[in-house]
Short mmCIF file of N, CA and C in Angstrom, two decimals:
data_model
loop_
_atom_site.label_atom_id
_atom_site.label_comp_id
_atom_site.label_asym_id
_atom_site.label_seq_id
_atom_site.Cartn_x
_atom_site.Cartn_y
_atom_site.Cartn_z
N MET A 1 16.51 -53.57 -3.64
CA MET A 1 17.24 -54.65 -3.00
C MET A 1 16.48 -55.23 -1.83
N ASN A 2 15.45 -54.58 -1.39
CA ASN A 2 14.69 -55.08 -0.25
C ASN A 2 13.84 -56.28 -0.61
N ASN A 3 13.61 -56.51 -1.90
CA ASN A 3 12.73 -57.58 -2.34
C ASN A 3 13.49 -58.84 -2.73
N MET A 4 14.60 -59.11 -2.08
CA MET A 4 15.37 -60.29 -2.41
C MET A 4 14.59 -61.53 -2.03
N SER A 5 14.46 -62.44 -2.97
CA SER A 5 13.71 -63.65 -2.70
C SER A 5 14.53 -64.65 -1.90
N LYS A 6 13.83 -65.59 -1.31
CA LYS A 6 14.52 -66.66 -0.57
C LYS A 6 15.42 -67.45 -1.51
N LYS A 7 14.97 -67.62 -2.75
CA LYS A 7 15.76 -68.34 -3.74
C LYS A 7 17.09 -67.62 -4.02
N GLU A 8 17.02 -66.31 -4.16
CA GLU A 8 18.25 -65.53 -4.38
C GLU A 8 19.17 -65.61 -3.18
N MET A 9 18.60 -65.55 -1.99
CA MET A 9 19.40 -65.65 -0.76
C MET A 9 20.10 -67.00 -0.69
N LYS A 10 19.37 -68.05 -1.04
CA LYS A 10 19.96 -69.40 -1.03
C LYS A 10 21.10 -69.51 -2.04
N LYS A 11 20.94 -68.87 -3.20
CA LYS A 11 22.00 -68.90 -4.21
C LYS A 11 23.25 -68.18 -3.70
N ALA A 12 23.07 -67.07 -3.03
CA ALA A 12 24.20 -66.33 -2.47
C ALA A 12 24.91 -67.17 -1.41
N GLU A 13 24.14 -67.81 -0.56
CA GLU A 13 24.72 -68.67 0.47
C GLU A 13 25.46 -69.85 -0.17
N ALA A 14 24.90 -70.40 -1.24
CA ALA A 14 25.55 -71.51 -1.95
C ALA A 14 26.85 -71.06 -2.59
N ALA A 15 26.87 -69.84 -3.10
CA ALA A 15 28.09 -69.31 -3.70
C ALA A 15 29.19 -69.17 -2.64
N ILE A 16 28.83 -68.72 -1.47
CA ILE A 16 29.80 -68.60 -0.38
C ILE A 16 30.34 -69.97 -0.01
N ARG A 17 29.45 -70.97 0.09
CA ARG A 17 29.89 -72.33 0.40
C ARG A 17 30.83 -72.86 -0.67
N ALA A 18 30.50 -72.62 -1.93
CA ALA A 18 31.32 -73.11 -3.04
C ALA A 18 32.70 -72.46 -3.03
N ILE A 19 32.75 -71.17 -2.78
CA ILE A 19 34.04 -70.47 -2.72
C ILE A 19 34.89 -71.03 -1.58
N ALA A 20 34.26 -71.26 -0.44
CA ALA A 20 34.98 -71.82 0.71
C ALA A 20 35.54 -73.20 0.37
N ALA A 21 34.71 -74.05 -0.21
CA ALA A 21 35.15 -75.40 -0.55
C ALA A 21 36.27 -75.38 -1.58
N LYS A 22 36.13 -74.55 -2.59
CA LYS A 22 37.14 -74.47 -3.65
C LYS A 22 38.48 -74.01 -3.10
N ASN A 23 38.46 -73.14 -2.10
CA ASN A 23 39.69 -72.58 -1.56
C ASN A 23 40.17 -73.24 -0.27
N GLY A 24 39.43 -74.24 0.18
CA GLY A 24 39.83 -74.97 1.38
C GLY A 24 39.81 -74.12 2.64
N ILE A 25 38.85 -73.22 2.71
CA ILE A 25 38.71 -72.36 3.89
C ILE A 25 37.26 -72.44 4.38
N THR A 26 37.02 -71.88 5.53
CA THR A 26 35.66 -71.93 6.08
C THR A 26 34.78 -70.86 5.45
N GLU A 27 33.50 -71.06 5.57
CA GLU A 27 32.54 -70.05 5.09
C GLU A 27 32.74 -68.75 5.86
N ASP A 28 33.04 -68.85 7.13
CA ASP A 28 33.28 -67.63 7.92
C ASP A 28 34.47 -66.85 7.38
N GLU A 29 35.52 -67.57 6.95
CA GLU A 29 36.67 -66.88 6.38
C GLU A 29 36.30 -66.18 5.08
N VAL A 30 35.49 -66.84 4.25
CA VAL A 30 35.04 -66.23 3.00
C VAL A 30 34.24 -64.97 3.32
N ARG A 31 33.32 -65.08 4.24
CA ARG A 31 32.50 -63.93 4.62
C ARG A 31 33.37 -62.78 5.13
N LYS A 32 34.35 -63.11 5.96
CA LYS A 32 35.24 -62.09 6.51
C LYS A 32 36.00 -61.38 5.39
N GLU A 33 36.58 -62.13 4.48
CA GLU A 33 37.36 -61.53 3.39
C GLU A 33 36.48 -60.69 2.47
N MET A 34 35.28 -61.17 2.17
CA MET A 34 34.38 -60.41 1.31
C MET A 34 33.93 -59.13 2.01
N THR A 35 33.68 -59.22 3.30
CA THR A 35 33.28 -58.04 4.06
C THR A 35 34.40 -57.01 4.09
N ILE A 36 35.63 -57.47 4.24
CA ILE A 36 36.78 -56.55 4.20
C ILE A 36 36.85 -55.86 2.84
N ALA A 37 36.60 -56.59 1.77
CA ALA A 37 36.63 -56.00 0.43
C ALA A 37 35.54 -54.94 0.26
N ILE A 38 34.34 -55.23 0.75
CA ILE A 38 33.25 -54.26 0.67
C ILE A 38 33.59 -53.02 1.49
N GLU A 39 34.10 -53.22 2.69
CA GLU A 39 34.49 -52.10 3.55
C GLU A 39 35.56 -51.25 2.87
N SER A 40 36.50 -51.89 2.20
CA SER A 40 37.55 -51.15 1.49
C SER A 40 36.96 -50.26 0.42
N GLY A 41 35.96 -50.77 -0.27
CA GLY A 41 35.29 -49.95 -1.27
C GLY A 41 34.56 -48.78 -0.67
N TYR A 42 33.83 -49.03 0.40
CA TYR A 42 33.09 -47.94 1.06
C TYR A 42 34.03 -46.88 1.62
N ASN A 43 35.20 -47.29 2.05
CA ASN A 43 36.13 -46.36 2.69
C ASN A 43 37.15 -45.78 1.71
N ASN A 44 37.09 -46.15 0.46
CA ASN A 44 38.03 -45.64 -0.53
C ASN A 44 37.76 -44.15 -0.77
N PRO A 45 38.77 -43.31 -0.59
CA PRO A 45 38.54 -41.87 -0.74
C PRO A 45 38.51 -41.38 -2.19
N ASP A 46 38.82 -42.25 -3.13
CA ASP A 46 38.84 -41.85 -4.54
C ASP A 46 37.44 -41.37 -4.95
N PRO A 47 37.33 -40.16 -5.48
CA PRO A 47 36.02 -39.63 -5.87
C PRO A 47 35.28 -40.52 -6.88
N ALA A 48 36.00 -41.14 -7.78
CA ALA A 48 35.34 -42.02 -8.76
C ALA A 48 34.75 -43.25 -8.08
N VAL A 49 35.46 -43.79 -7.12
CA VAL A 49 34.97 -44.95 -6.38
C VAL A 49 33.75 -44.56 -5.56
N GLN A 50 33.81 -43.42 -4.90
CA GLN A 50 32.68 -42.95 -4.10
C GLN A 50 31.47 -42.66 -4.99
N ALA A 51 31.71 -42.10 -6.17
CA ALA A 51 30.60 -41.84 -7.10
C ALA A 51 29.94 -43.15 -7.51
N TYR A 52 30.74 -44.18 -7.71
CA TYR A 52 30.17 -45.47 -8.08
C TYR A 52 29.30 -46.01 -6.95
N TRP A 53 29.80 -45.98 -5.72
CA TRP A 53 29.01 -46.47 -4.58
C TRP A 53 27.70 -45.70 -4.47
N HIS A 54 27.75 -44.39 -4.73
CA HIS A 54 26.53 -43.58 -4.63
C HIS A 54 25.54 -43.90 -5.74
N SER A 55 26.00 -44.58 -6.78
CA SER A 55 25.09 -44.96 -7.86
C SER A 55 24.42 -46.31 -7.61
N THR A 56 24.79 -46.97 -6.54
CA THR A 56 24.23 -48.28 -6.22
C THR A 56 22.95 -48.14 -5.40
N PRO A 57 22.14 -49.18 -5.36
CA PRO A 57 20.89 -49.09 -4.59
C PRO A 57 21.10 -49.07 -3.08
N PHE A 58 22.33 -49.31 -2.63
CA PHE A 58 22.59 -49.32 -1.19
C PHE A 58 23.63 -48.28 -0.81
N HIS A 59 23.59 -47.15 -1.48
CA HIS A 59 24.56 -46.08 -1.24
C HIS A 59 24.46 -45.49 0.16
N SER A 60 23.29 -45.52 0.75
CA SER A 60 23.11 -44.88 2.06
C SER A 60 23.42 -45.82 3.23
N ARG A 61 23.50 -47.11 2.96
CA ARG A 61 23.88 -48.04 4.02
C ARG A 61 24.43 -49.31 3.39
N LYS A 62 25.30 -49.96 4.11
CA LYS A 62 25.96 -51.16 3.59
C LYS A 62 24.97 -52.32 3.58
N PRO A 63 24.96 -53.07 2.49
CA PRO A 63 24.05 -54.21 2.41
C PRO A 63 24.63 -55.42 3.14
N SER A 64 23.79 -56.40 3.36
CA SER A 64 24.31 -57.66 3.86
C SER A 64 25.17 -58.26 2.75
N LEU A 65 26.03 -59.16 3.10
CA LEU A 65 26.89 -59.79 2.10
C LEU A 65 26.05 -60.48 1.03
N GLU A 66 25.00 -61.16 1.44
CA GLU A 66 24.14 -61.85 0.48
C GLU A 66 23.47 -60.87 -0.48
N LYS A 67 22.96 -59.76 0.04
CA LYS A 67 22.34 -58.77 -0.84
C LYS A 67 23.36 -58.19 -1.82
N PHE A 68 24.56 -57.96 -1.34
CA PHE A 68 25.61 -57.44 -2.20
C PHE A 68 25.94 -58.44 -3.31
N LEU A 69 26.03 -59.72 -2.97
CA LEU A 69 26.33 -60.75 -3.98
C LEU A 69 25.21 -60.85 -5.02
N VAL A 70 23.98 -60.80 -4.57
CA VAL A 70 22.85 -60.87 -5.49
C VAL A 70 22.89 -59.66 -6.43
N TRP A 71 23.14 -58.50 -5.89
CA TRP A 71 23.22 -57.29 -6.72
C TRP A 71 24.36 -57.41 -7.73
N CYS A 72 25.53 -57.85 -7.27
CA CYS A 72 26.69 -58.01 -8.17
C CYS A 72 26.37 -58.98 -9.29
N ALA A 73 25.75 -60.09 -8.95
CA ALA A 73 25.41 -61.09 -9.97
C ALA A 73 24.45 -60.50 -11.00
N ALA A 74 23.55 -59.66 -10.57
CA ALA A 74 22.59 -59.05 -11.48
C ALA A 74 23.27 -58.04 -12.42
N GLN A 75 24.43 -57.53 -12.01
CA GLN A 75 25.15 -56.56 -12.82
C GLN A 75 25.93 -57.21 -13.96
N VAL A 76 26.20 -58.49 -13.83
CA VAL A 76 27.02 -59.19 -14.82
C VAL A 76 26.19 -59.60 -16.02
#
């Protein structure tokens, strides 16, 4: 995940802008809600959820929102 290109970063930022526009909210609000969702996953005590997080490339530290979005998109 450390090798994220500028192009990938721009796509993640564009996705955040598009979500904000579609929902009539600010980009900051989108970022806040997405960050809350990521935090909920990291803090979920369910062993299966924790096992999943440990299988990700950022299991030892939380990624930036953009890195997380790029990784998620690559999983689809």
